[in-house]
Structures are given as C-alpha cells and as structure tokens.
C-alpha cells in the first residue's frame, strides 16, 4: 500500500475544500471499498479526508418524506423504524448486500459510490478503460459472465454492483450534494450514475470534491407492496448476478403504478420504464408480470458468457412482482 496523509474532517465544507485543494485527495467513508482498492493498487490517493465524524448521520422525517444522512451506516439505515415502516424495499435491499460486519462500517454515501466488481478492473496487469482510460477493455472479449446485458459500450461492459441504489431508484430518491464553495445541489437518483459510453472512468455525475450530504426519500405509496429479490452464486458475500427492486401501488387487484429496477445488468441500476408502463392499469397477475418482464428485457444484448442473465432477469422480475403483490408463487 502506498503512503497517504490522513485528515479528519470536522465539518462538511472543510471536507469538500480539502479534497478540492489536492487533486489526489479522496473522501473516506467506512473504507470498505476504497481501502480494498488502495491495497490492490487500483486507487492511489495520497490523502484521505475521513468523513466519519461529520454530523451527517441523522435519519429523520421531513415535510416531503424522510431524509437519510450520507454518513449513517448501512445497518442503522436498514434498521431505522422510519425506513422499516415506510420504505421496507430499502431495508430489504441494504440487508441483501455484503455482510453484517461490512454493513456496520459502510456508509450510505460510500455505498452509492462503490465501484464495479469487474475482475479486470481489480487486476492492474490487465487492460481496463475504467481504471486506465485508453488501455482497452479486458472483459469485452474476455470472461464476461458477471457483466452487462444492457446499456454497455465497446469501451466498458461492467455492471454497477450495489444493492441499496436499486431500491433508491425505485423510490425516486434525491441525492443532496455540497461543493467546495459551500453550494448545495440535488441530483435525482436516476441521473446520479452514468452509462459507460466513451468515458467509463466516470461512474457518476458528481463533480470533483462534491460531498454527498443526504439522500432524500419522497413519500411513498409502495410500502405495502414491494419486494427486493437478489439472485447470486452463493447465499452471502456475493454480488447480484441479477437483482430486482419491485414495487406496486394497487387499487384492489389493479395496478395503479409500478416500479421495476434491475441490478447487476448494467453500468447503473436499470429502471425499466417500459416494463412499468406495461403494468399500469393491468390486473396484478402472473400473466401481466410475464408480459412486463418480456418488455423490460426486450433490448437486452448479452455478451459471450452472460446470455443466461436475460432469462434469469425475466424470471426474477416475475418472481419479485409476485412477492410484491403477495400473489402465491406457483408450486
Ligand atoms: C466482501 C464484500 C462484499 C460486499 N458485498 C456487497 C453486496 O452484496 N452488495 C452491495 O451493495 N455492496 C456490497 N459490498 C460493498 C459495500 O456495500 C461497500 O463497500 C460500501 O457500501 C461502501 O461504503 P463505505 O462507506 O465503506 O465507502 P468507502 O469505501 O469509504 O468509499 C467508497 C467511495 O465513496 C466515496 N465517498 C464516501 N462517502 C462519500 C460522501 N459522503 N460523499 C462523496 N464521496 C464519498 C469515497 O471517496 C470512495 O471513493 C461488499 C463489500 C465487500 C468488501
Ligand atoms: S468492463 Fe469496464 S471495468 Fe471491466 S475491464 Fe472493461 S473497462 Fe474495465
């Protein structure tokens, strides 16, 4: 591991200013992703600005819904009564990720910014446009079983690996950020992460040195009928091959509105607006869910080793919607 300077930030503006002042400085949340990347020599900051003493840990009601501090730990967020009662989809998604120990350390801001688990990104002997722009993409013609089936480019076929963000997309969250000049702005979650295009080194639309301060959840009508389904190679410590954040607002047995967000299939959580439109006004039934699943995956473009994700994605959508609507799963 390379030597680095450690700074403990005392307030958000000072934290952002410290990172802005040094192009090789980075924020440090729980460190569960960044420190691994530094040990692997993938990320090489020469200064870490520790955010964990900042008073950005509140989870509280607001006029519009609930606000979650960026420095609140994943465990505290998942277990908070306001989240459990009003946004159980978010609780399920967080708890589906990592392990108890990791969730105790991981912060919400850091979780949103976790980097891809593409094996070539972690291996500094391999070409990777995300780690070193212009070197090529090892996965495009290499082993790409865990990679994208939607929205990829010939520069990068990686997926966003997180679980929490999939639920935040379904819940229309807003990310509040603060720059080094003290100015705040908000980013709708759907515009937070990016598709790879020609610049896969940029995972998000955050500007340099912008600090995530809170994540805001608008009031939700999905608490009664939502479900987070994660399909993975083994039961714990594994990232999603495919995940589905499914949410329904029902009027009797008719779907008033729906949310269908896929994880593990693209460079960002993949919200299927076509799949959602296919559900609106239809009866909550296995038949409607199957049609929506076909619609959601109709543009899938798998790579050499991951065609299985297309069928897996469809089945996962149907199953997640069945669970969300509380329809019995056929034997
Ligand atoms: C073995 C293992 C298994 C895992 N499995 C899963 C899984 O199944 N699902 C899942 O979703 N995740 C999984 N994770 C990832 C884990 O959830 C993330 O590592 C964690 O959420 C990152 O949070 P952190 O606070 O530790 O971030 P850090 O590692 O501290 O930071 C990550 C990045 O965010 C930046 N950052 C942190 N806070 C802020 C802020 N407030 N504003 C701006 N930038 C900030 C840092 O500069 C850094 O670039 C796993 C991790 C491990 C090690
Ligand atoms: S898929 Fe993206 S992260 Fe993986 S090797 Fe290619 S460029 Fe790098």
mmCIF file of C-alpha atoms and ligand atoms in Angstrom:
data_model
loop_
_atom_site.group_PDB
_atom_site.id
_atom_site.type_symbol
_atom_site.label_atom_id
_atom_site.label_comp_id
_atom_site.label_asym_id
_atom_site.label_seq_id
_atom_site.Cartn_x
_atom_site.Cartn_y
_atom_site.Cartn_z
ATOM 1 C CA UNK A 1 0.000 0.000 0.000
ATOM 2 C CA UNK A 2 1.322 3.453 -0.864
ATOM 3 C CA UNK A 3 1.771 6.056 1.894
ATOM 4 C CA UNK A 4 -1.001 8.630 2.271
ATOM 5 C CA UNK A 5 -1.886 11.557 4.505
ATOM 6 C CA UNK A 6 -4.873 11.143 6.825
ATOM 7 C CA UNK A 7 -7.081 14.126 7.675
ATOM 8 C CA UNK A 8 -10.126 14.009 9.944
ATOM 9 C CA UNK A 9 -12.781 16.405 8.653
ATOM 10 C CA UNK A 10 -14.648 18.457 11.235
ATOM 11 C CA UNK A 11 -17.335 19.967 9.012
ATOM 12 C CA UNK A 12 -18.694 19.270 5.516
ATOM 13 C CA UNK A 13 -17.370 22.460 3.906
ATOM 14 C CA UNK A 14 -13.853 21.852 5.219
ATOM 15 C CA UNK A 15 -14.022 18.274 3.937
ATOM 16 C CA UNK A 16 -15.003 19.385 0.441
ATOM 17 C CA UNK A 17 -12.369 22.142 0.452
ATOM 18 C CA UNK A 18 -9.639 19.701 1.495
ATOM 19 C CA UNK A 19 -10.445 17.349 -1.381
ATOM 20 C CA UNK A 20 -10.763 20.248 -3.833
ATOM 21 C CA UNK A 21 -7.319 21.544 -2.826
ATOM 22 C CA UNK A 22 -5.494 18.327 -3.704
ATOM 23 C CA UNK A 23 -6.250 16.525 -6.987
ATOM 24 C CA UNK A 24 -5.013 13.275 -5.421
ATOM 25 C CA UNK A 25 -7.134 13.503 -2.264
ATOM 26 C CA UNK A 26 -10.277 11.465 -1.725
ATOM 27 C CA UNK A 27 -13.094 11.244 0.814
ATOM 28 C CA UNK A 28 -13.087 8.286 3.195
ATOM 29 C CA UNK A 29 -16.392 6.843 4.434
ATOM 30 C CA UNK A 30 -16.380 3.413 6.068
ATOM 31 C CA UNK A 31 -13.429 2.464 3.853
ATOM 32 C CA UNK A 32 -14.861 -0.935 2.942
ATOM 33 C CA UNK A 33 -14.410 -0.347 -0.774
ATOM 34 C CA UNK A 34 -11.810 2.387 -1.037
ATOM 35 C CA UNK A 35 -9.239 0.739 1.245
ATOM 36 C CA UNK A 36 -9.532 -2.560 -0.680
ATOM 37 C CA UNK A 37 -8.943 -0.673 -3.929
ATOM 38 C CA UNK A 38 -5.889 1.031 -2.422
ATOM 39 C CA UNK A 39 -4.467 -2.287 -1.217
ATOM 40 C CA UNK A 40 -4.899 -3.648 -4.768
ATOM 41 C CA UNK A 41 -3.155 -0.514 -6.120
ATOM 42 C CA UNK A 42 -6.235 0.290 -8.230
ATOM 43 C CA UNK A 43 -6.844 3.618 -6.486
ATOM 44 C CA UNK A 44 -3.864 5.710 -5.388
ATOM 45 C CA UNK A 45 -4.947 8.744 -3.343
ATOM 46 C CA UNK A 46 -2.123 10.456 -1.440
ATOM 47 C CA UNK A 47 -4.566 11.961 1.072
ATOM 48 C CA UNK A 48 -7.735 10.629 2.682
ATOM 49 C CA UNK A 49 -10.242 13.003 4.244
ATOM 50 C CA UNK A 50 -12.146 10.995 6.829
ATOM 51 C CA UNK A 51 -15.838 11.928 6.890
ATOM 52 C CA UNK A 52 -16.994 9.644 9.652
ATOM 53 C CA UNK A 53 -17.025 12.302 12.421
ATOM 54 C CA UNK A 54 -19.307 14.593 10.426
ATOM 55 C CA UNK A 55 -22.778 15.073 11.841
ATOM 56 C CA UNK A 56 -24.442 13.712 8.731
ATOM 57 C CA UNK A 57 -25.882 10.616 10.324
ATOM 58 C CA UNK A 58 -29.492 11.668 11.044
ATOM 59 C CA UNK A 59 -32.422 9.739 9.651
ATOM 60 C CA UNK A 60 -35.479 11.916 10.104
ATOM 61 C CA UNK A 61 -38.902 12.856 8.796
ATOM 62 C CA UNK A 62 -39.134 15.876 6.562
ATOM 63 C CA UNK A 63 -42.171 17.611 5.098
ATOM 64 C CA UNK A 64 -41.673 15.700 1.857
ATOM 65 C CA UNK A 65 -40.744 12.280 3.276
ATOM 66 C CA UNK A 66 -37.596 11.061 5.018
ATOM 67 C CA UNK A 67 -34.023 12.319 4.865
ATOM 68 C CA UNK A 68 -31.095 9.937 5.390
ATOM 69 C CA UNK A 69 -27.641 11.192 6.319
ATOM 70 C CA UNK A 70 -24.873 10.206 3.920
ATOM 71 C CA UNK A 71 -22.707 9.175 6.882
ATOM 72 C CA UNK A 72 -25.368 6.995 8.514
ATOM 73 C CA UNK A 73 -24.195 3.401 8.480
ATOM 74 C CA UNK A 74 -25.999 0.882 6.296
ATOM 75 C CA UNK A 75 -27.046 -1.168 9.338
ATOM 76 C CA UNK A 76 -28.534 1.833 11.137
ATOM 77 C CA UNK A 77 -30.366 2.887 7.994
ATOM 78 C CA UNK A 78 -31.833 -0.548 7.294
ATOM 79 C CA UNK A 79 -32.996 -0.948 10.901
ATOM 80 C CA UNK A 80 -34.392 2.532 11.446
ATOM 81 C CA UNK A 81 -38.163 2.439 12.190
ATOM 82 C CA UNK A 82 -38.878 5.205 9.657
ATOM 83 C CA UNK A 83 -37.217 3.145 6.925
ATOM 84 C CA UNK A 84 -38.646 -0.204 8.008
ATOM 85 C CA UNK A 85 -42.192 1.154 8.132
ATOM 86 C CA UNK A 86 -42.242 3.479 5.135
ATOM 87 C CA UNK A 87 -39.588 2.050 2.803
ATOM 88 C CA UNK A 88 -39.259 -1.692 3.521
ATOM 89 C CA UNK A 89 -37.859 -2.136 -0.002
ATOM 90 C CA UNK A 90 -34.813 -0.125 1.070
ATOM 91 C CA UNK A 91 -34.354 -2.200 4.220
ATOM 92 C CA UNK A 92 -34.509 -5.412 2.175
ATOM 93 C CA UNK A 93 -32.039 -4.122 -0.409
ATOM 94 C CA UNK A 94 -29.475 -2.993 2.162
ATOM 95 C CA UNK A 95 -29.718 -6.220 4.123
ATOM 96 C CA UNK A 96 -29.228 -8.209 0.898
ATOM 97 C CA UNK A 97 -25.789 -6.598 0.499
ATOM 98 C CA UNK A 98 -22.386 -7.573 1.870
ATOM 99 C CA UNK A 99 -22.333 -8.951 5.456
ATOM 100 C CA UNK A 100 -23.345 -7.734 8.905
ATOM 101 C CA UNK A 101 -19.820 -6.583 9.692
ATOM 102 C CA UNK A 102 -19.461 -4.692 6.419
ATOM 103 C CA UNK A 103 -22.874 -3.050 6.759
ATOM 104 C CA UNK A 104 -21.881 -1.871 10.245
ATOM 105 C CA UNK A 105 -18.971 0.038 8.668
ATOM 106 C CA UNK A 106 -20.391 1.036 5.284
ATOM 107 C CA UNK A 107 -21.929 4.494 4.944
ATOM 108 C CA UNK A 108 -24.812 5.385 2.652
ATOM 109 C CA UNK A 109 -22.718 7.848 0.616
ATOM 110 C CA UNK A 110 -19.920 5.328 0.167
ATOM 111 C CA UNK A 111 -22.419 2.634 -0.775
ATOM 112 C CA UNK A 112 -23.749 4.726 -3.661
ATOM 113 C CA UNK A 113 -20.196 5.262 -4.892
ATOM 114 C CA UNK A 114 -18.888 1.714 -4.634
ATOM 115 C CA UNK A 115 -17.030 0.719 -7.765
ATOM 116 C CA UNK A 116 -17.565 -2.174 -10.141
ATOM 117 C CA UNK A 117 -16.526 -5.718 -9.274
ATOM 118 C CA UNK A 118 -15.246 -6.452 -12.803
ATOM 119 C CA UNK A 119 -12.226 -8.729 -12.255
ATOM 120 C CA UNK A 120 -10.182 -6.868 -14.879
ATOM 121 C CA UNK A 121 -10.719 -3.576 -13.053
ATOM 122 C CA UNK A 122 -9.112 -5.089 -9.937
ATOM 123 C CA UNK A 123 -6.181 -6.677 -11.815
ATOM 124 C CA UNK A 124 -3.628 -3.979 -12.623
ATOM 125 C CA UNK A 125 -1.851 -6.318 -15.075
ATOM 126 C CA UNK A 126 -4.933 -6.292 -17.345
ATOM 127 C CA UNK A 127 -6.230 -3.622 -19.723
ATOM 128 C CA UNK A 128 -9.150 -1.635 -18.317
ATOM 129 C CA UNK A 129 -10.565 1.641 -19.647
ATOM 130 C CA UNK A 130 -12.229 2.385 -16.327
ATOM 131 C CA UNK A 131 -9.003 2.081 -14.317
ATOM 132 C CA UNK A 132 -6.697 3.450 -17.027
ATOM 133 C CA UNK A 133 -8.544 5.166 -19.888
ATOM 134 C CA UNK A 134 -7.322 4.190 -23.359
ATOM 135 C CA UNK A 135 -5.903 0.775 -22.419
ATOM 136 C CA UNK A 136 -8.880 -1.243 -23.688
ATOM 137 C CA UNK A 137 -11.494 -3.425 -22.040
ATOM 138 C CA UNK A 138 -10.280 -6.833 -20.892
ATOM 139 C CA UNK A 139 -13.798 -8.110 -20.301
ATOM 140 C CA UNK A 140 -15.258 -7.319 -23.735
ATOM 141 C CA UNK A 141 -13.537 -10.329 -25.323
ATOM 142 C CA UNK A 142 -12.573 -11.976 -22.030
ATOM 143 C CA UNK A 143 -14.558 -13.619 -19.252
ATOM 144 C CA UNK A 144 -17.771 -11.641 -19.013
ATOM 145 C CA UNK A 145 -20.215 -13.869 -17.165
ATOM 146 C CA UNK A 146 -20.968 -11.238 -14.492
ATOM 147 C CA UNK A 147 -21.047 -8.292 -16.880
ATOM 148 C CA UNK A 148 -23.720 -6.140 -18.506
ATOM 149 C CA UNK A 149 -26.521 -7.111 -20.851
ATOM 150 C CA UNK A 150 -27.975 -3.612 -21.210
ATOM 151 C CA UNK A 151 -26.540 -0.164 -21.899
ATOM 152 C CA UNK A 152 -22.906 -1.222 -22.330
ATOM 153 C CA UNK A 153 -20.425 0.269 -24.793
ATOM 154 C CA UNK A 154 -17.371 -1.175 -26.529
ATOM 155 C CA UNK A 155 -15.292 0.820 -24.018
ATOM 156 C CA UNK A 156 -16.734 -0.906 -20.925
ATOM 157 C CA UNK A 157 -19.180 -3.712 -20.162
ATOM 158 C CA UNK A 158 -19.021 -3.510 -16.362
ATOM 159 C CA UNK A 159 -22.021 -3.515 -14.040
ATOM 160 C CA UNK A 160 -22.767 -1.371 -11.031
ATOM 161 C CA UNK A 161 -22.622 -3.888 -8.174
ATOM 162 C CA UNK A 162 -24.633 -2.268 -5.359
ATOM 163 C CA UNK A 163 -27.995 -3.260 -3.903
ATOM 164 C CA UNK A 164 -29.096 -0.199 -1.949
ATOM 165 C CA UNK A 165 -29.172 2.043 -5.028
ATOM 166 C CA UNK A 166 -31.565 -0.288 -6.844
ATOM 167 C CA UNK A 167 -34.173 0.382 -4.170
ATOM 168 C CA UNK A 168 -33.384 4.111 -4.171
ATOM 169 C CA UNK A 169 -34.094 4.205 -7.927
ATOM 170 C CA UNK A 170 -37.470 2.548 -7.356
ATOM 171 C CA UNK A 171 -38.248 5.044 -4.594
ATOM 172 C CA UNK A 172 -37.305 8.136 -6.681
ATOM 173 C CA UNK A 173 -34.684 9.277 -4.167
ATOM 174 C CA UNK A 174 -32.850 12.591 -4.477
ATOM 175 C CA UNK A 175 -29.154 12.925 -3.653
ATOM 176 C CA UNK A 176 -28.137 16.191 -1.999
ATOM 177 C CA UNK A 177 -24.506 17.227 -2.502
ATOM 178 C CA UNK A 178 -22.304 20.119 -1.420
ATOM 179 C CA UNK A 179 -19.345 21.573 -3.319
ATOM 180 C CA UNK A 180 -16.131 23.132 -2.028
ATOM 181 C CA UNK A 181 -17.704 26.605 -2.414
ATOM 182 C CA UNK A 182 -20.426 25.560 0.069
ATOM 183 C CA UNK A 183 -23.124 25.481 -2.613
ATOM 184 C CA UNK A 184 -25.656 22.682 -2.497
ATOM 185 C CA UNK A 185 -27.424 20.991 -5.377
ATOM 186 C CA UNK A 186 -29.672 17.991 -5.745
ATOM 187 C CA UNK A 187 -29.395 15.142 -8.206
ATOM 188 C CA UNK A 188 -32.373 12.877 -8.929
ATOM 189 C CA UNK A 189 -31.105 9.361 -8.303
ATOM 190 C CA UNK A 190 -31.887 8.317 -11.882
ATOM 191 C CA UNK A 191 -29.286 10.843 -13.058
ATOM 192 C CA UNK A 192 -26.676 10.027 -10.431
ATOM 193 C CA UNK A 193 -24.887 7.068 -12.040
ATOM 194 C CA UNK A 194 -23.809 7.019 -15.699
ATOM 195 C CA UNK A 195 -23.733 4.574 -18.560
ATOM 196 C CA UNK A 196 -20.158 3.928 -19.747
ATOM 197 C CA UNK A 197 -20.261 5.488 -23.245
ATOM 198 C CA UNK A 198 -16.767 6.742 -24.117
ATOM 199 C CA UNK A 199 -15.910 7.714 -20.533
ATOM 200 C CA UNK A 200 -16.256 4.609 -18.346
ATOM 201 C CA UNK A 201 -13.797 6.090 -15.850
ATOM 202 C CA UNK A 202 -16.670 8.339 -14.702
ATOM 203 C CA UNK A 203 -19.141 6.297 -12.678
ATOM 204 C CA UNK A 204 -21.385 9.197 -11.664
ATOM 205 C CA UNK A 205 -22.327 12.793 -12.430
ATOM 206 C CA UNK A 206 -20.763 14.093 -9.215
ATOM 207 C CA UNK A 207 -18.295 16.923 -9.760
ATOM 208 C CA UNK A 208 -14.801 16.688 -8.304
ATOM 209 C CA UNK A 209 -14.843 17.260 -4.496
ATOM 210 C CA UNK A 210 -18.631 17.258 -4.234
ATOM 211 C CA UNK A 211 -19.681 15.691 -0.946
ATOM 212 C CA UNK A 212 -22.885 13.693 -0.629
ATOM 213 C CA UNK A 213 -24.634 15.040 2.461
ATOM 214 C CA UNK A 214 -28.083 13.414 2.456
ATOM 215 C CA UNK A 215 -30.328 11.110 0.478
ATOM 216 C CA UNK A 216 -33.945 12.253 0.420
ATOM 217 C CA UNK A 217 -36.861 9.887 0.020
ATOM 218 C CA UNK A 218 -40.194 11.328 -1.078
ATOM 219 C CA UNK A 219 -43.375 9.968 0.492
ATOM 220 C CA UNK A 220 -44.106 6.577 -0.965
ATOM 221 C CA UNK A 221 -47.228 4.562 -1.767
ATOM 222 C CA UNK A 222 -45.194 1.402 -2.197
ATOM 223 C CA UNK A 223 -44.693 0.334 1.416
ATOM 224 C CA UNK A 224 -47.402 -2.349 1.324
ATOM 225 C CA UNK A 225 -46.399 -3.987 -1.934
ATOM 226 C CA UNK A 226 -42.682 -4.081 -2.600
ATOM 227 C CA UNK A 227 -40.005 -6.726 -2.754
ATOM 228 C CA UNK A 228 -36.240 -6.891 -3.307
ATOM 229 C CA UNK A 229 -35.023 -10.063 -4.966
ATOM 230 C CA UNK A 230 -31.311 -10.777 -5.329
ATOM 231 C CA UNK A 231 -30.046 -13.745 -7.340
ATOM 232 C CA UNK A 232 -26.393 -14.629 -6.756
ATOM 233 C CA UNK A 233 -23.956 -17.515 -6.974
ATOM 234 C CA UNK A 234 -23.999 -18.148 -3.211
ATOM 235 C CA UNK A 235 -26.080 -17.022 -0.275
ATOM 236 C CA UNK A 236 -23.751 -14.442 1.275
ATOM 237 C CA UNK A 237 -20.781 -12.222 0.442
ATOM 238 C CA UNK A 238 -21.778 -12.302 -3.204
ATOM 239 C CA UNK A 239 -22.822 -9.551 -5.553
ATOM 240 C CA UNK A 240 -26.005 -9.855 -7.602
ATOM 241 C CA UNK A 241 -25.983 -11.692 -10.904
ATOM 242 C CA UNK A 242 -29.402 -10.118 -11.269
ATOM 243 C CA UNK A 243 -31.427 -8.184 -8.704
ATOM 244 C CA UNK A 244 -34.914 -6.714 -8.929
ATOM 245 C CA UNK A 245 -36.394 -3.901 -6.870
ATOM 246 C CA UNK A 246 -40.123 -4.264 -7.481
ATOM 247 C CA UNK A 247 -42.852 -2.007 -6.121
ATOM 248 C CA UNK A 248 -46.577 -1.774 -6.827
ATOM 249 C CA UNK A 249 -49.331 0.599 -5.858
ATOM 250 C CA UNK A 250 -52.543 -1.395 -6.045
ATOM 251 C CA UNK A 251 -56.158 -0.348 -6.268
ATOM 252 C CA UNK A 252 -57.845 -3.585 -5.271
ATOM 253 C CA UNK A 253 -56.235 -6.029 -7.674
ATOM 254 C CA UNK A 254 -55.485 -3.396 -10.342
ATOM 255 C CA UNK A 255 -52.015 -1.886 -10.627
ATOM 256 C CA UNK A 256 -52.135 1.879 -10.308
ATOM 257 C CA UNK A 257 -48.384 2.340 -10.770
ATOM 258 C CA UNK A 258 -45.292 0.149 -10.666
ATOM 259 C CA UNK A 259 -41.546 0.322 -10.295
ATOM 260 C CA UNK A 260 -39.188 -2.229 -11.830
ATOM 261 C CA UNK A 261 -35.467 -1.667 -11.332
ATOM 262 C CA UNK A 262 -32.871 -4.251 -12.315
ATOM 263 C CA UNK A 263 -29.463 -4.566 -10.670
ATOM 264 C CA UNK A 264 -26.458 -6.497 -11.956
ATOM 265 C CA UNK A 265 -27.340 -5.945 -15.624
ATOM 266 C CA UNK A 266 -25.907 -2.527 -16.497
ATOM 267 C CA UNK A 267 -23.376 0.146 -15.541
ATOM 268 C CA UNK A 268 -26.120 1.712 -13.387
ATOM 269 C CA UNK A 269 -29.322 0.473 -11.779
ATOM 270 C CA UNK A 270 -31.609 -0.149 -14.756
ATOM 271 C CA UNK A 271 -35.084 1.254 -14.285
ATOM 272 C CA UNK A 272 -37.416 -0.214 -16.878
ATOM 273 C CA UNK A 273 -39.957 2.498 -17.621
ATOM 274 C CA UNK A 274 -41.358 0.367 -20.469
ATOM 275 C CA UNK A 275 -41.867 -2.532 -18.075
ATOM 276 C CA UNK A 276 -43.546 -0.184 -15.591
ATOM 277 C CA UNK A 277 -45.838 1.256 -18.288
ATOM 278 C CA UNK A 278 -46.798 -2.276 -19.298
ATOM 279 C CA UNK A 279 -48.056 -2.866 -15.750
ATOM 280 C CA UNK A 280 -50.033 0.336 -15.152
ATOM 281 C CA UNK A 281 -53.794 -0.275 -15.287
ATOM 282 C CA UNK A 282 -53.399 -4.045 -15.606
ATOM 283 C CA UNK A 283 -54.528 -6.664 -13.098
ATOM 284 C CA UNK A 284 -51.862 -7.824 -10.656
ATOM 285 C CA UNK A 285 -51.446 -11.294 -12.125
ATOM 286 C CA UNK A 286 -48.694 -13.626 -13.228
ATOM 287 C CA UNK A 287 -49.706 -13.016 -16.842
ATOM 288 C CA UNK A 288 -49.268 -9.217 -16.508
ATOM 289 C CA UNK A 289 -45.907 -9.719 -14.787
ATOM 290 C CA UNK A 290 -44.663 -12.043 -17.538
ATOM 291 C CA UNK A 291 -45.558 -9.516 -20.211
ATOM 292 C CA UNK A 292 -43.827 -6.735 -18.269
ATOM 293 C CA UNK A 293 -40.718 -8.913 -17.873
ATOM 294 C CA UNK A 294 -40.585 -9.558 -21.643
ATOM 295 C CA UNK A 295 -40.900 -5.816 -22.251
ATOM 296 C CA UNK A 296 -38.215 -4.949 -19.695
ATOM 297 C CA UNK A 297 -35.624 -7.248 -21.274
ATOM 298 C CA UNK A 298 -36.565 -6.785 -24.934
ATOM 299 C CA UNK A 299 -33.441 -4.710 -25.697
ATOM 300 C CA UNK A 300 -31.019 -6.966 -23.821
ATOM 301 C CA UNK A 301 -27.781 -7.533 -25.707
ATOM 302 C CA UNK A 302 -25.768 -10.198 -23.902
ATOM 303 C CA UNK A 303 -22.039 -10.854 -24.228
ATOM 304 C CA UNK A 304 -20.352 -14.212 -24.919
ATOM 305 C CA UNK A 305 -20.801 -15.630 -21.410
ATOM 306 C CA UNK A 306 -23.852 -13.985 -19.906
ATOM 307 C CA UNK A 307 -26.864 -14.779 -22.119
ATOM 308 C CA UNK A 308 -28.291 -16.647 -19.116
ATOM 309 C CA UNK A 309 -28.904 -13.266 -17.451
ATOM 310 C CA UNK A 310 -31.657 -12.429 -19.942
ATOM 311 C CA UNK A 311 -33.898 -15.334 -18.930
ATOM 312 C CA UNK A 312 -32.795 -15.003 -15.304
ATOM 313 C CA UNK A 313 -33.764 -11.332 -15.382
ATOM 314 C CA UNK A 314 -37.220 -12.093 -16.755
ATOM 315 C CA UNK A 315 -37.887 -14.790 -14.186
ATOM 316 C CA UNK A 316 -36.568 -12.602 -11.374
ATOM 317 C CA UNK A 317 -38.912 -9.769 -12.394
ATOM 318 C CA UNK A 318 -41.926 -12.099 -12.385
ATOM 319 C CA UNK A 319 -40.973 -13.572 -9.041
ATOM 320 C CA UNK A 320 -40.273 -10.192 -7.417
ATOM 321 C CA UNK A 321 -43.606 -8.798 -8.646
ATOM 322 C CA UNK A 322 -45.433 -11.910 -7.423
ATOM 323 C CA UNK A 323 -43.900 -11.415 -3.986
ATOM 324 C CA UNK A 324 -44.596 -7.669 -4.033
ATOM 325 C CA UNK A 325 -48.255 -8.241 -4.897
ATOM 326 C CA UNK A 326 -48.451 -11.085 -2.359
ATOM 327 C CA UNK A 327 -49.733 -13.485 -5.001
ATOM 328 C CA UNK A 328 -48.869 -17.076 -4.238
ATOM 329 C CA UNK A 329 -45.837 -18.415 -6.081
ATOM 330 C CA UNK A 330 -46.901 -21.478 -8.105
ATOM 331 C CA UNK A 331 -45.547 -24.803 -6.824
HETATM 332 C C1 LIG B 1 -16.643 -8.714 0.711
HETATM 333 C C2 LIG B 1 -17.593 -7.605 0.304
HETATM 334 C C3 LIG B 1 -18.864 -7.931 -0.133
HETATM 335 C C4 LIG B 1 -19.755 -6.929 -0.493
HETATM 336 N N1 LIG B 1 -20.996 -7.271 -0.948
HETATM 337 C C5 LIG B 1 -21.875 -6.293 -1.326
HETATM 338 C C6 LIG B 1 -23.162 -6.604 -1.821
HETATM 339 O O1 LIG B 1 -23.544 -7.765 -1.939
HETATM 340 N N2 LIG B 1 -23.980 -5.566 -2.157
HETATM 341 C C7 LIG B 1 -23.595 -4.258 -2.032
HETATM 342 O O2 LIG B 1 -24.374 -3.361 -2.354
HETATM 343 N N3 LIG B 1 -22.366 -3.945 -1.604
HETATM 344 C C8 LIG B 1 -21.509 -4.923 -1.250
HETATM 345 N N4 LIG B 1 -20.260 -4.591 -0.814
HETATM 346 C C9 LIG B 1 -19.820 -3.207 -0.942
HETATM 347 C C10 LIG B 1 -20.114 -2.373 0.257
HETATM 348 O O3 LIG B 1 -21.510 -2.202 0.357
HETATM 349 C C11 LIG B 1 -19.412 -1.054 0.013
HETATM 350 O O4 LIG B 1 -18.037 -1.291 0.093
HETATM 351 C C12 LIG B 1 -19.811 0.004 0.993
HETATM 352 O O5 LIG B 1 -21.187 0.272 0.929
HETATM 353 C C13 LIG B 1 -19.033 1.283 0.730
HETATM 354 O O6 LIG B 1 -19.293 2.210 1.764
HETATM 355 P P1 LIG B 1 -18.086 2.861 2.573
HETATM 356 O O7 LIG B 1 -18.667 3.895 3.458
HETATM 357 O O8 LIG B 1 -17.242 1.833 3.216
HETATM 358 O O9 LIG B 1 -17.330 3.554 1.351
HETATM 359 P P2 LIG B 1 -15.796 3.897 1.181
HETATM 360 O O10 LIG B 1 -15.045 2.672 0.822
HETATM 361 O O11 LIG B 1 -15.293 4.688 2.349
HETATM 362 O O12 LIG B 1 -15.885 4.900 -0.048
HETATM 363 C C14 LIG B 1 -16.304 4.490 -1.321
HETATM 364 C C15 LIG B 1 -16.188 5.699 -2.247
HETATM 365 O O13 LIG B 1 -17.141 6.689 -1.891
HETATM 366 C C16 LIG B 1 -16.512 7.947 -1.652
HETATM 367 N N5 LIG B 1 -17.311 8.571 -0.596
HETATM 368 C C17 LIG B 1 -17.649 8.002 0.601
HETATM 369 N N6 LIG B 1 -18.526 8.794 1.243
HETATM 370 C C18 LIG B 1 -18.745 9.873 0.444
HETATM 371 C C19 LIG B 1 -19.553 11.054 0.565
HETATM 372 N N7 LIG B 1 -20.352 11.274 1.629
HETATM 373 N N8 LIG B 1 -19.524 11.961 -0.436
HETATM 374 C C20 LIG B 1 -18.749 11.759 -1.530
HETATM 375 N N9 LIG B 1 -17.947 10.675 -1.686
HETATM 376 C C21 LIG B 1 -17.959 9.747 -0.714
HETATM 377 C C22 LIG B 1 -15.075 7.611 -1.290
HETATM 378 O O14 LIG B 1 -14.213 8.677 -1.618
HETATM 379 C C23 LIG B 1 -14.836 6.394 -2.173
HETATM 380 O O15 LIG B 1 -14.494 6.817 -3.468
HETATM 381 C C24 LIG B 1 -19.356 -5.570 -0.412
HETATM 382 C C25 LIG B 1 -18.079 -5.239 0.046
HETATM 383 C C26 LIG B 1 -17.196 -6.231 0.401
HETATM 384 C C27 LIG B 1 -15.829 -5.848 0.881
HETATM 385 S S1 LIG B 2 -15.701 -3.954 -18.273
HETATM 386 FE FE1 LIG B 2 -15.113 -1.870 -17.687
HETATM 387 S S2 LIG B 2 -14.177 -2.224 -15.697
HETATM 388 FE FE2 LIG B 2 -14.169 -4.199 -16.743
HETATM 389 S S3 LIG B 2 -12.248 -4.330 -17.925
HETATM 390 FE FE3 LIG B 2 -13.752 -3.455 -19.260
HETATM 391 S S4 LIG B 2 -13.394 -1.258 -18.983
HETATM 392 FE FE4 LIG B 2 -12.521 -2.235 -17.213
#
